[in-house]
PDB file of C-alpha atoms and ligand atoms in Angstrom:
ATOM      1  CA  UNK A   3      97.296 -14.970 -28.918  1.00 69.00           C
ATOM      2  CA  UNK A   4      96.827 -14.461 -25.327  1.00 91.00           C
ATOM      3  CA  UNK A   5      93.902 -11.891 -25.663  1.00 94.00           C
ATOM      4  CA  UNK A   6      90.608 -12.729 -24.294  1.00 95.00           C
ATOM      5  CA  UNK A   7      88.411 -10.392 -26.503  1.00 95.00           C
ATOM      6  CA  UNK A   8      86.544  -9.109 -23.530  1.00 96.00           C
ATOM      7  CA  UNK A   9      85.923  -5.739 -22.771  1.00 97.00           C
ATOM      8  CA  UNK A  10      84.610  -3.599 -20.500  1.00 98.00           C
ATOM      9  CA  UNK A  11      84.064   0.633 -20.691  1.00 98.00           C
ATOM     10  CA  UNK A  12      84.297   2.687 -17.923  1.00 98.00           C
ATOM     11  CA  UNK A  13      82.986   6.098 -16.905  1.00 98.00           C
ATOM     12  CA  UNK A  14      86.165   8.423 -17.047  1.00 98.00           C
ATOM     13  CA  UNK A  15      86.736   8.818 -13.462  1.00 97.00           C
ATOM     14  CA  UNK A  16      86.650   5.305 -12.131  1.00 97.00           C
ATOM     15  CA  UNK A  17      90.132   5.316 -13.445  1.00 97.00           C
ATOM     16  CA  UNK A  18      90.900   9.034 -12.786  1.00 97.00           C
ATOM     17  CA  UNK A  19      89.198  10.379  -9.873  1.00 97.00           C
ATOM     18  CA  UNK A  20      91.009  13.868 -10.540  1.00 97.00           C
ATOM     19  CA  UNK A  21      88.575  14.499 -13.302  1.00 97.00           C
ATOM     20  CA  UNK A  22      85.646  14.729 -10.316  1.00 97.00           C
ATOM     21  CA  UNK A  23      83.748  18.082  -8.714  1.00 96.00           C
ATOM     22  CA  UNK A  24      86.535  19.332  -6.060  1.00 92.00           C
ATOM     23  CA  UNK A  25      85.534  17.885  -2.966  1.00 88.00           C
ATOM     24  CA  UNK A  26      83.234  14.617  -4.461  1.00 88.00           C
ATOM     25  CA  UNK A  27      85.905  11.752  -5.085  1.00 89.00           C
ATOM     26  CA  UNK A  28      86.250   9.191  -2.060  1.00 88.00           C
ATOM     27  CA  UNK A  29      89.275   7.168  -3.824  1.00 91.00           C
ATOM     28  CA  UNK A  30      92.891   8.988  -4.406  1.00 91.00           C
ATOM     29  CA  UNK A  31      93.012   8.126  -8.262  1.00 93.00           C
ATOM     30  CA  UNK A  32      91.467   4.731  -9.777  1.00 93.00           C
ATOM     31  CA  UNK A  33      88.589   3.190  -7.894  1.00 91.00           C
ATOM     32  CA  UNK A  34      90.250  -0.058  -6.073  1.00 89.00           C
ATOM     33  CA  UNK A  35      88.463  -2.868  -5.964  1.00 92.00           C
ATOM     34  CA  UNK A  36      86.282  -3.256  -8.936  1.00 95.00           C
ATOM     35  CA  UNK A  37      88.826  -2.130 -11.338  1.00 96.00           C
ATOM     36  CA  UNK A  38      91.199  -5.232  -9.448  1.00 96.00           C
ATOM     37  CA  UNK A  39      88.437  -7.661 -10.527  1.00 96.00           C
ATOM     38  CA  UNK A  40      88.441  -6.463 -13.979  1.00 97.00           C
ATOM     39  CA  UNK A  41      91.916  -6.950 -14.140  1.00 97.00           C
ATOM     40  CA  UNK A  42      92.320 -10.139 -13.129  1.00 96.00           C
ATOM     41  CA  UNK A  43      89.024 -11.655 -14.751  1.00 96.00           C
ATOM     42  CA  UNK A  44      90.719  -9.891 -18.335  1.00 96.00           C
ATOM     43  CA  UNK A  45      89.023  -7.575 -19.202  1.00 97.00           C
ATOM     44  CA  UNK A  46      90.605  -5.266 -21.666  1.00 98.00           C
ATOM     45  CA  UNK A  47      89.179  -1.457 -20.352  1.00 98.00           C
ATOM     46  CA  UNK A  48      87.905   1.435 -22.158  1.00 98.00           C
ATOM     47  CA  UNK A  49      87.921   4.489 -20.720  1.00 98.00           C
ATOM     48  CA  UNK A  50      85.469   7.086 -22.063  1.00 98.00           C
ATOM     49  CA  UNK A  51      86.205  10.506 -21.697  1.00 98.00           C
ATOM     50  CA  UNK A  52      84.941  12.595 -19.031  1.00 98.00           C
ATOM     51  CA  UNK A  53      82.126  14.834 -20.616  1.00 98.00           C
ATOM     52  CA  UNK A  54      82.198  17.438 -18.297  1.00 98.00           C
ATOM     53  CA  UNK A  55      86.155  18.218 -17.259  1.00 98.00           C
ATOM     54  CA  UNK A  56      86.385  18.434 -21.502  1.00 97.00           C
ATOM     55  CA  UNK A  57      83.489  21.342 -21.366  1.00 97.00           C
ATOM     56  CA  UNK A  58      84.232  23.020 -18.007  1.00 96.00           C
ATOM     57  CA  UNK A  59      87.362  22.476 -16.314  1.00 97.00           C
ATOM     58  CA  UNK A  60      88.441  21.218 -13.169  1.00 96.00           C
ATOM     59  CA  UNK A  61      87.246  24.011 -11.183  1.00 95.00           C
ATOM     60  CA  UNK A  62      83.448  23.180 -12.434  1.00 96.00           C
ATOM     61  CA  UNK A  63      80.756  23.593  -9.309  1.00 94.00           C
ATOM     62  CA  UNK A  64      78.520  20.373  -9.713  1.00 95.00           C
ATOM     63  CA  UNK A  65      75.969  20.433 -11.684  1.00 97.00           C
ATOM     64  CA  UNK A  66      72.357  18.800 -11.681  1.00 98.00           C
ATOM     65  CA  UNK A  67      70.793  17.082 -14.573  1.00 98.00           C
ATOM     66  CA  UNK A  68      68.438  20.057 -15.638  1.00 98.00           C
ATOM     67  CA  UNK A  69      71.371  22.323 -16.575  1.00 97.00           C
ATOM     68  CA  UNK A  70      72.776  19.936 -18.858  1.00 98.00           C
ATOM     69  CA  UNK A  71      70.102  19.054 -20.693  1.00 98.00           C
ATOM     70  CA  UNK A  72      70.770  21.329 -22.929  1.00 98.00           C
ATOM     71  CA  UNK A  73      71.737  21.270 -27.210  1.00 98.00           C
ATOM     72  CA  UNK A  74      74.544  22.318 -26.738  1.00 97.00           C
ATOM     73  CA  UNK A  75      75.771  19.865 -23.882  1.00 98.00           C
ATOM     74  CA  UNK A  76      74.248  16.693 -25.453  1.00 98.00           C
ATOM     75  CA  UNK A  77      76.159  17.698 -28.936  1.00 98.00           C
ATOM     76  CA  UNK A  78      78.948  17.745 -26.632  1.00 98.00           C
ATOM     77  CA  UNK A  79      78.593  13.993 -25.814  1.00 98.00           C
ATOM     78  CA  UNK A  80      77.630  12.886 -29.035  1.00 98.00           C
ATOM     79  CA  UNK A  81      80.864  14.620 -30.084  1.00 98.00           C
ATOM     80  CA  UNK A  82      82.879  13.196 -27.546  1.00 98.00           C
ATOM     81  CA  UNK A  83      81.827   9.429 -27.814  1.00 98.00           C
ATOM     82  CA  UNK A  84      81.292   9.434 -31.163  1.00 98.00           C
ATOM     83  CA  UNK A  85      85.449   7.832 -31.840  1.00 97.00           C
ATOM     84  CA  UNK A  86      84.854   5.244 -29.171  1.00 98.00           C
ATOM     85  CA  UNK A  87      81.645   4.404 -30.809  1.00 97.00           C
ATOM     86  CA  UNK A  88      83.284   3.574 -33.931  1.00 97.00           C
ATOM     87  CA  UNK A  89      85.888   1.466 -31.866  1.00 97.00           C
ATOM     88  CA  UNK A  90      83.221  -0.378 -30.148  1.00 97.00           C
ATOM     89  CA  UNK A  91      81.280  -0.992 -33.511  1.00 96.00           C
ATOM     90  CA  UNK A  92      84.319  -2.631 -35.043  1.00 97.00           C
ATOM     91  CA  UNK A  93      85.122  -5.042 -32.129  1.00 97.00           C
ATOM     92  CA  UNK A  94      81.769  -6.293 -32.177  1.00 96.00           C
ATOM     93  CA  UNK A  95      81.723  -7.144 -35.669  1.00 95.00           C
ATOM     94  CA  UNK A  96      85.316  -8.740 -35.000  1.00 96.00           C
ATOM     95  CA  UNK A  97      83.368 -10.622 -32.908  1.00 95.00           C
ATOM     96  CA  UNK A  98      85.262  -9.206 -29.644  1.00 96.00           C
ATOM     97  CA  UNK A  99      82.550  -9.329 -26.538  1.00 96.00           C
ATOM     98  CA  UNK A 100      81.623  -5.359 -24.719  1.00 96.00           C
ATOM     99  CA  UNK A 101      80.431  -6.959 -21.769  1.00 96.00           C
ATOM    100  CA  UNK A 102      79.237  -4.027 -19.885  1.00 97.00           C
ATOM    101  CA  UNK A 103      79.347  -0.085 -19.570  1.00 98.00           C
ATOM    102  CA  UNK A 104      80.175   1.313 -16.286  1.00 98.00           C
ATOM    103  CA  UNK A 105      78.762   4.987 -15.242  1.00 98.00           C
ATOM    104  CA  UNK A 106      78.714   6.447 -12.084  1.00 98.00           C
ATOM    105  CA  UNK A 107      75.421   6.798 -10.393  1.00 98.00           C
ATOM    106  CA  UNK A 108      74.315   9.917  -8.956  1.00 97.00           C
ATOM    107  CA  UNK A 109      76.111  11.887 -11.773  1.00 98.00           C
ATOM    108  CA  UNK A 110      74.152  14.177 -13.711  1.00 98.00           C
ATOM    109  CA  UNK A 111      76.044  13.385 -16.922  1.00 98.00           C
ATOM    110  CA  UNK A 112      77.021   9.563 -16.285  1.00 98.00           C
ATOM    111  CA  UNK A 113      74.243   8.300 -14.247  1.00 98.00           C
ATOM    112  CA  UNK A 114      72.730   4.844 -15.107  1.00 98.00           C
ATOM    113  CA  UNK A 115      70.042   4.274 -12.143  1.00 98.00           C
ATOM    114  CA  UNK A 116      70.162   7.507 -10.660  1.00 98.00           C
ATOM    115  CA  UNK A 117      71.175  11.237 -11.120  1.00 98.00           C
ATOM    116  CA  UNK A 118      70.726  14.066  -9.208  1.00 97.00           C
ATOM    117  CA  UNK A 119      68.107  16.833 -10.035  1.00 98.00           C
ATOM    118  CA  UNK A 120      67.249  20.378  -8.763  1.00 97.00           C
ATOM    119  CA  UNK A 121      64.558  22.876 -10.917  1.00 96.00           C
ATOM    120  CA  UNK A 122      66.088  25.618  -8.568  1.00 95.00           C
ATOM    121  CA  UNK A 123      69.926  24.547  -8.793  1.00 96.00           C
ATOM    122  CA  UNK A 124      71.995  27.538 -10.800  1.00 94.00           C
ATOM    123  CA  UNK A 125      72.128  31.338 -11.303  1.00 93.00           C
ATOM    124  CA  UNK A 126      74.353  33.320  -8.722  1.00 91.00           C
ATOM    125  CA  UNK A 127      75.699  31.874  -5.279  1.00 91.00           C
ATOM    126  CA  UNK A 128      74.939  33.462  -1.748  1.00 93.00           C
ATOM    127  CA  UNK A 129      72.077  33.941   1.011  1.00 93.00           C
ATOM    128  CA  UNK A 130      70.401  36.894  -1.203  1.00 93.00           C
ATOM    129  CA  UNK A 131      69.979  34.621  -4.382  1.00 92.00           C
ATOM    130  CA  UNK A 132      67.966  32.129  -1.907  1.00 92.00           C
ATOM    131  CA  UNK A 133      71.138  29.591  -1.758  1.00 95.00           C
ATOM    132  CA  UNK A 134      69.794  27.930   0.920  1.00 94.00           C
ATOM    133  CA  UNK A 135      66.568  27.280  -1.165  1.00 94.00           C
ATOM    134  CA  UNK A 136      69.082  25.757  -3.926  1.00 95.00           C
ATOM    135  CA  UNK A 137      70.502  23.267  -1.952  1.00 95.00           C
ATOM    136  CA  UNK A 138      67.164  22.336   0.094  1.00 95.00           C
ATOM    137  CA  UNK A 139      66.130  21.352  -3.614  1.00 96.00           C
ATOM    138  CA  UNK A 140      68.494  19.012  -4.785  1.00 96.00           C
ATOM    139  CA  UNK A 141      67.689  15.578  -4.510  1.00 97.00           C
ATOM    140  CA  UNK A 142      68.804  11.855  -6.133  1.00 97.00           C
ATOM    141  CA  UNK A 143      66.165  11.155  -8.615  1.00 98.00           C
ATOM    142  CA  UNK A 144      65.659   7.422 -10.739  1.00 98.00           C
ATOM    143  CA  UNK A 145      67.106   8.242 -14.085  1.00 98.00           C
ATOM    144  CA  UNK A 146      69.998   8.050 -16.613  1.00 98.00           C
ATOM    145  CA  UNK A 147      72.521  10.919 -16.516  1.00 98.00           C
ATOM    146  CA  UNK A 148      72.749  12.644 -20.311  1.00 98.00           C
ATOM    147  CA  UNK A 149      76.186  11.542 -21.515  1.00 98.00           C
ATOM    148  CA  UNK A 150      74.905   8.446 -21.150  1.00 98.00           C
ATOM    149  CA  UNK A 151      71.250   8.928 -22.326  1.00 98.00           C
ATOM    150  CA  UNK A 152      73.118  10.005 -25.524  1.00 98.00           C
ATOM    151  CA  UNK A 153      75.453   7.127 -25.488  1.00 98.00           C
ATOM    152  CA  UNK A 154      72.250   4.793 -25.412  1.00 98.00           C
ATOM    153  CA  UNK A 155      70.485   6.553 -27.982  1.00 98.00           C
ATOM    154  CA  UNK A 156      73.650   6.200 -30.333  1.00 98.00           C
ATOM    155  CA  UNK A 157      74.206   2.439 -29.385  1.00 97.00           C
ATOM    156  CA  UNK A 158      70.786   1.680 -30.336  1.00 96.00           C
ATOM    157  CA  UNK A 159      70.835   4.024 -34.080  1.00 96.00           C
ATOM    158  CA  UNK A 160      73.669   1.549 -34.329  1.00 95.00           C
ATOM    159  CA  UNK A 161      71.381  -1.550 -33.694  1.00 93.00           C
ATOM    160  CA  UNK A 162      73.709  -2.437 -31.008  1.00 91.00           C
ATOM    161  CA  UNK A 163      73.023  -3.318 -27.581  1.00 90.00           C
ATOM    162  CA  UNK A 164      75.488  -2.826 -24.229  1.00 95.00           C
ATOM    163  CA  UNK A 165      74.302  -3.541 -20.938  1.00 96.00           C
ATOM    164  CA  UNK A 166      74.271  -0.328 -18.909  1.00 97.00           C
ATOM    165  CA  UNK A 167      75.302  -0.883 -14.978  1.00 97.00           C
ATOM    166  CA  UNK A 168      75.529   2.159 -12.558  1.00 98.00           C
ATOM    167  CA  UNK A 169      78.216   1.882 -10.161  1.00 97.00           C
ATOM    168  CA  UNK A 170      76.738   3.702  -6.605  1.00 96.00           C
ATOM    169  CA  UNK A 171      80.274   4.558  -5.096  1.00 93.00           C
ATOM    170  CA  UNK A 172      78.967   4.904  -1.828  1.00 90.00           C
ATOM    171  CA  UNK A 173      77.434   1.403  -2.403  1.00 91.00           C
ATOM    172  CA  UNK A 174      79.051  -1.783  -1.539  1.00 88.00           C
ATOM    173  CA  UNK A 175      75.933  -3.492  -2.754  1.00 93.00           C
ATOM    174  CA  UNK A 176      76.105  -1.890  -6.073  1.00 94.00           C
ATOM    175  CA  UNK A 177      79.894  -3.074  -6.430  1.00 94.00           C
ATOM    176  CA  UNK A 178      78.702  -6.322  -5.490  1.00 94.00           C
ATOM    177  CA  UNK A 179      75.912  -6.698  -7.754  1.00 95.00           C
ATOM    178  CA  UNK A 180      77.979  -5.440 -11.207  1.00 97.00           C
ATOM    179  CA  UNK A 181      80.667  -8.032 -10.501  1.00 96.00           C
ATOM    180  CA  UNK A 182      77.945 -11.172  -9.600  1.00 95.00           C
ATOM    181  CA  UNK A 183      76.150  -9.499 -13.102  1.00 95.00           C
ATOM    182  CA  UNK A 184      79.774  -9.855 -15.330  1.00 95.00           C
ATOM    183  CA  UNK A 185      80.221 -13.251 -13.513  1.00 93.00           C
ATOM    184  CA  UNK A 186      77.324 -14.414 -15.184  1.00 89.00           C
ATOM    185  CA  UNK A 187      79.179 -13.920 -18.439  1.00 82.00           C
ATOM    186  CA  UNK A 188      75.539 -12.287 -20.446  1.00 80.00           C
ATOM    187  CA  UNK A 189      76.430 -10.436 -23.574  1.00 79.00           C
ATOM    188  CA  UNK A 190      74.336  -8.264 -25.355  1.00 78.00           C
ATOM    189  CA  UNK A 191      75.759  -7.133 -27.913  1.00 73.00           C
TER     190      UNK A 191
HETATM  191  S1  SF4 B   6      81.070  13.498 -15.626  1.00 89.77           S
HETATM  192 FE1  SF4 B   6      81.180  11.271 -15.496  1.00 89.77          FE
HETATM  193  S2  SF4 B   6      83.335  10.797 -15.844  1.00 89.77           S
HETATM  194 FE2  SF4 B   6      83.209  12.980 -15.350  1.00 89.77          FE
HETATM  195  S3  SF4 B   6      83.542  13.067 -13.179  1.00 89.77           S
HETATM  196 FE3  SF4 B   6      81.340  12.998 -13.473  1.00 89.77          FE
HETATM  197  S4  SF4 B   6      80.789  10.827 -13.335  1.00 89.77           S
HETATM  198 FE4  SF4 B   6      82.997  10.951 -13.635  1.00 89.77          FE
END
């Protein structure tokens, strides 16, 4: 009775910042103050599983965009959405409102805006296999992350339409600007 039919999917580690790259997380477990809007504007939350702690572990080095774009990886993320897609399919037709998905910007898997890129990044670590070089490479490019370049590509197969918002966590603005966006109440789905 007291449902509101609105939902909202989040990026794995917005809720469980244990599932990040040792040493990246800047919040001790669910990201604060966004996920208290959500909450008390009542939004029911989905929480997508984290495609890379499910493939590599907790003690995973970070990764740049280039080495997961890769068959294997992106069969990995079709896999791995694929029940959450059939979830969101049947609340739309139940005429339940996805008013947004949340990824993480920066990340080379759940980037929306930006991910992070390197052509040099991998191989063996230390000053004789030109580290140094490695890290002098990587940069932030514009670009979608690929769990979420596959989640778009399956969305749209399905004729269905979420609106995509990359959370910067570094960003006040980019807080800012996702909750004035889910104020407006758009859906597109
Ligand atoms: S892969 Fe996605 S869910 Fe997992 S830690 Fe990185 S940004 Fe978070």
């Amino acid at each position: 009775m007291n449902r509101s039919r609105k939902i909202i999917i989040l990026s794995h580690c917005m809720l469980n910042a244990n599932s990040k790259v040792e040493g990246l997380a800047i919040y001790k477990g669910a990201q604060n103050s966004l996920i208290s809007f959500l909450i008390e504007e009542g939004y029911g939350i989905i929480q997508l599983p984290c495609p890379e702690i499910t493939l590599y572990g907790i003690k995973r080095w970070g990764h740049v965009k280039e080495q997961f774009d890769t068959p294997y990886f992106r069969e990995h993320c079709r896999n791995i959405f694929m029940p959450y897609l059939n979830q969101i399919m049947d609340y739309v037709k139940n005429g339940y409102q996805i008013h947004g998905l949340i990824g993480i910007d920066g990340s080379p898997s759940c980037g929306v805006n930006k991910t992070c890129s390197s052509t040099k990044w991998g191989g063996e670590v230390g000053e004789e296999f030109g580290i140094n070089e490695k890290i002098k490479d990587l940069k932030i490019i514009q670009g979608k992350g690929v769990f979420i370049e596959e989640i778009e590509n399956l969305l749209i197969q399905k004729g269905t339409n979420i609106k995509l918002l990359g959370l910067d966590e570094e960003n006040l603005s980019s807080q800012n600007a996702i909750i004035e966006f889910l104020k407006k109440n758009v859906i597109y789905n």
